[in-house]
Tab-separated table of C-alpha atoms and ligand atoms in Angstrom:
chain	number	residue	atom	x	y	z
A	27	UNK	CA	61.949	-24.066	-8.818
A	28	UNK	CA	60.407	-24.701	-5.468
A	29	UNK	CA	57.494	-22.561	-4.371
A	30	UNK	CA	58.587	-19.445	-2.466
A	31	UNK	CA	58.155	-19.865	1.310
A	32	UNK	CA	57.653	-16.502	2.927
A	33	UNK	CA	60.619	-15.418	4.955
A	34	UNK	CA	59.532	-14.269	8.438
A	35	UNK	CA	62.022	-12.384	10.586
A	36	UNK	CA	61.966	-11.434	14.220
A	37	UNK	CA	63.709	-8.392	15.425
A	38	UNK	CA	64.022	-8.642	19.239
A	39	UNK	CA	65.117	-5.933	21.652
A	40	UNK	CA	64.125	-3.649	24.404
A	41	UNK	CA	63.269	-0.639	22.184
A	42	UNK	CA	63.225	1.708	25.187
A	43	UNK	CA	62.395	3.731	23.133
A	44	UNK	CA	62.585	2.884	19.452
A	45	UNK	CA	65.161	5.056	17.736
A	46	UNK	CA	65.804	5.928	14.044
A	47	UNK	CA	68.640	3.422	14.212
A	48	UNK	CA	66.141	0.683	14.960
A	49	UNK	CA	63.835	2.032	12.237
A	50	UNK	CA	66.744	1.988	9.744
A	51	UNK	CA	67.231	-1.706	10.507
A	52	UNK	CA	63.527	-2.413	10.010
A	53	UNK	CA	63.618	-0.859	6.561
A	54	UNK	CA	66.719	-2.816	5.672
A	55	UNK	CA	65.213	-6.060	6.877
A	56	UNK	CA	62.132	-5.603	4.651
A	57	UNK	CA	64.400	-5.563	1.624
A	58	UNK	CA	65.302	-9.212	2.190
A	59	UNK	CA	62.284	-10.661	4.128
A	60	UNK	CA	58.516	-10.833	3.503
A	61	UNK	CA	57.310	-10.182	7.024
A	62	UNK	CA	58.913	-8.750	10.179
A	63	UNK	CA	57.829	-9.149	13.747
A	64	UNK	CA	59.361	-6.662	16.127
A	65	UNK	CA	59.534	-8.505	19.430
A	66	UNK	CA	59.655	-6.176	22.429
A	67	UNK	CA	61.174	-7.939	25.495
A	68	UNK	CA	59.419	-7.177	28.756
A	69	UNK	CA	62.235	-8.696	30.777
A	70	UNK	CA	65.876	-8.024	30.444
A	71	UNK	CA	68.795	-10.246	31.220
A	72	UNK	CA	70.815	-7.251	32.268
A	73	UNK	CA	68.027	-6.161	34.691
A	74	UNK	CA	67.889	-2.712	33.089
A	75	UNK	CA	65.535	-0.092	34.439
A	76	UNK	CA	63.017	0.782	31.747
A	77	UNK	CA	61.870	4.321	30.993
A	78	UNK	CA	58.821	3.118	29.049
A	79	UNK	CA	56.907	0.075	30.197
A	80	UNK	CA	56.510	-2.746	27.633
A	81	UNK	CA	52.992	-1.672	26.535
A	82	UNK	CA	54.160	1.861	25.885
A	83	UNK	CA	57.099	0.588	23.880
A	84	UNK	CA	54.838	-1.630	21.790
A	85	UNK	CA	52.369	1.192	21.221
A	86	UNK	CA	55.106	3.579	20.041
A	87	UNK	CA	56.371	1.078	17.490
A	88	UNK	CA	52.831	0.311	16.266
A	89	UNK	CA	52.228	3.992	15.689
A	90	UNK	CA	55.436	4.305	13.674
A	91	UNK	CA	54.702	1.351	11.393
A	92	UNK	CA	50.931	1.653	11.309
A	93	UNK	CA	50.894	1.963	7.527
A	94	UNK	CA	53.250	-0.922	6.875
A	95	UNK	CA	51.420	-4.261	6.385
A	96	UNK	CA	54.662	-6.158	6.511
A	97	UNK	CA	55.552	-5.130	10.073
A	98	UNK	CA	53.965	-6.461	13.223
A	99	UNK	CA	54.807	-5.731	16.835
A	100	UNK	CA	54.507	-8.090	19.698
A	101	UNK	CA	55.832	-8.381	23.264
A	102	UNK	CA	57.580	-11.411	24.396
A	103	UNK	CA	58.843	-12.791	27.675
A	104	UNK	CA	60.402	-16.199	27.227
A	105	UNK	CA	63.144	-17.740	25.154
A	106	UNK	CA	63.609	-16.103	21.791
A	107	UNK	CA	63.943	-19.398	19.928
A	108	UNK	CA	60.605	-20.593	21.301
A	109	UNK	CA	58.961	-17.390	20.249
A	110	UNK	CA	60.490	-17.706	16.770
A	111	UNK	CA	59.248	-21.250	16.395
A	112	UNK	CA	55.764	-20.371	17.445
A	113	UNK	CA	55.687	-17.702	14.681
A	114	UNK	CA	57.324	-19.897	12.129
A	115	UNK	CA	60.143	-17.403	11.798
A	116	UNK	CA	63.396	-18.540	10.155
A	117	UNK	CA	65.482	-15.397	10.796
A	118	UNK	CA	66.451	-13.328	13.831
A	119	UNK	CA	67.660	-9.780	13.091
A	120	UNK	CA	70.221	-8.008	15.188
A	121	UNK	CA	72.172	-4.798	14.625
A	122	UNK	CA	75.896	-4.271	14.635
A	123	UNK	CA	76.928	-0.649	15.210
A	124	UNK	CA	80.528	-0.875	16.301
A	125	UNK	CA	82.962	-3.609	17.472
A	126	UNK	CA	81.704	-2.992	20.963
A	127	UNK	CA	78.479	-4.765	19.960
A	128	UNK	CA	80.296	-7.759	18.489
A	129	UNK	CA	81.259	-9.891	21.555
A	130	UNK	CA	77.788	-9.877	23.123
A	131	UNK	CA	75.998	-10.313	19.818
A	132	UNK	CA	78.228	-13.206	18.764
A	133	UNK	CA	77.706	-15.006	22.081
A	134	UNK	CA	73.957	-14.588	21.864
A	135	UNK	CA	73.769	-15.740	18.192
A	136	UNK	CA	75.829	-18.816	18.977
A	137	UNK	CA	73.710	-19.683	21.987
A	138	UNK	CA	70.597	-19.275	19.855
A	139	UNK	CA	72.226	-21.490	17.251
A	140	UNK	CA	72.569	-24.207	19.881
A	141	UNK	CA	69.002	-23.829	21.097
A	142	UNK	CA	67.389	-23.436	17.688
A	143	UNK	CA	69.657	-24.698	14.935
A	144	UNK	CA	66.991	-24.068	12.247
A	145	UNK	CA	66.900	-20.380	13.004
A	146	UNK	CA	69.565	-18.074	11.483
A	147	UNK	CA	70.752	-14.740	12.996
A	148	UNK	CA	71.167	-12.009	10.378
A	149	UNK	CA	73.277	-9.000	11.394
A	150	UNK	CA	72.538	-5.707	9.742
A	151	UNK	CA	74.516	-2.508	9.813
A	152	UNK	CA	72.780	0.867	10.081
A	153	UNK	CA	73.458	3.937	8.045
A	154	UNK	CA	76.603	5.616	9.397
A	155	UNK	CA	74.700	8.508	10.944
A	156	UNK	CA	72.959	6.069	13.295
A	157	UNK	CA	76.012	3.935	14.145
A	158	UNK	CA	76.673	5.838	17.427
A	159	UNK	CA	72.992	5.881	18.401
A	160	UNK	CA	71.552	3.841	21.177
A	161	UNK	CA	68.214	3.959	23.126
A	162	UNK	CA	70.124	4.414	26.382
A	163	UNK	CA	71.957	7.439	25.020
A	164	UNK	CA	68.622	8.891	23.849
A	165	UNK	CA	67.188	8.428	27.328
A	166	UNK	CA	70.230	10.008	28.932
A	167	UNK	CA	70.438	13.078	26.672
A	168	UNK	CA	66.646	13.595	26.801
A	169	UNK	CA	66.637	13.394	30.634
A	170	UNK	CA	69.377	16.041	30.694
A	171	UNK	CA	67.296	18.359	28.502
A	172	UNK	CA	69.237	17.732	25.243
A	173	UNK	CA	67.683	17.796	21.771
A	174	UNK	CA	67.084	14.248	20.522
A	175	UNK	CA	64.739	15.154	17.647
A	176	UNK	CA	67.173	13.890	15.067
A	177	UNK	CA	67.330	10.469	16.577
A	178	UNK	CA	63.734	9.520	17.266
A	179	UNK	CA	60.395	9.826	15.386
A	180	UNK	CA	57.970	12.655	16.253
A	181	UNK	CA	55.638	10.303	18.267
A	182	UNK	CA	58.553	9.123	20.417
A	183	UNK	CA	59.804	12.689	20.929
A	184	UNK	CA	56.379	13.705	22.152
A	185	UNK	CA	56.175	10.841	24.636
A	186	UNK	CA	59.741	11.526	25.854
A	187	UNK	CA	58.747	15.118	26.592
A	188	UNK	CA	55.642	14.024	28.438
A	189	UNK	CA	57.567	11.531	30.455
A	190	UNK	CA	60.640	13.553	31.212
A	191	UNK	CA	59.246	17.132	31.116
B	7	ADP	P1	68.778	-4.998	23.516
B	7	ADP	O1	68.397	-4.693	24.934
B	7	ADP	O2	68.341	-6.318	23.056
B	7	ADP	O3	70.164	-4.662	23.103
B	7	ADP	P2	67.970	-2.675	21.957
B	7	ADP	O4	66.631	-2.144	21.795
B	7	ADP	O5	69.015	-1.804	22.628
B	7	ADP	O6	67.813	-4.031	22.745
B	7	ADP	O7	68.605	-3.176	20.563
B	7	ADP	C1	68.037	-4.190	19.807
B	7	ADP	C2	68.939	-4.512	18.642
B	7	ADP	O8	69.000	-3.381	17.826
B	7	ADP	C3	70.342	-4.814	18.992
B	7	ADP	O9	70.824	-5.875	18.069
B	7	ADP	C4	71.104	-3.553	18.762
B	7	ADP	O10	72.492	-3.816	18.368
B	7	ADP	C5	70.371	-2.978	17.599
B	7	ADP	N1	70.439	-1.533	17.579
B	7	ADP	C6	70.147	-0.648	18.499
B	7	ADP	N2	70.427	0.621	18.094
B	7	ADP	C7	70.844	0.524	16.843
B	7	ADP	C8	71.340	1.412	15.906
B	7	ADP	N3	71.446	2.748	16.073
B	7	ADP	N4	71.716	0.966	14.683
B	7	ADP	C9	71.725	-0.380	14.413
B	7	ADP	N5	71.292	-1.326	15.269
B	7	ADP	C10	70.927	-0.873	16.486
């Protein structure tokens, strides 16, 4: 048997803010990889307006996974495959909630396959109760005064209340 090479995964996204759906995917990833780097993008190809700036988004994720030695959090700006190569990561994690995610995710995975053929995209599916959950919906409901406590961790809920009032 060849010696085991640690499997390093990157989970890229905006995480504005991190939700329990994202957290569910992190837990699932750790069942099949040795180390996970959550990569928080500071730029967005869709020129989205962010509620939390990139440092706040990184801090929230760090707080949530503070006790987990297998999880790291980092911001990134450039091309995902370059970032993955710098870290020695072999796997990119993305989530599939519904068919509506599929077109965009497939395109991105195939583009990343062109740019970095040595890196595999692994799609994971969340628990059914999180399959309708998105960070944008959390922002929207919270801004309208709705209760999002089921969908985000306590630290995120606190920061949402501070930010939105
Ligand atoms: P992006 O702007 O890159 O889509 P997000 O933070 O919205 O960033 O999502 C990052 C990844 O996490 C995407 O692959 C998305 O499909 C996945 N994701 C987001 N919410 C959930 C959820 N509730 N369950 C499973 N995957 C999710």
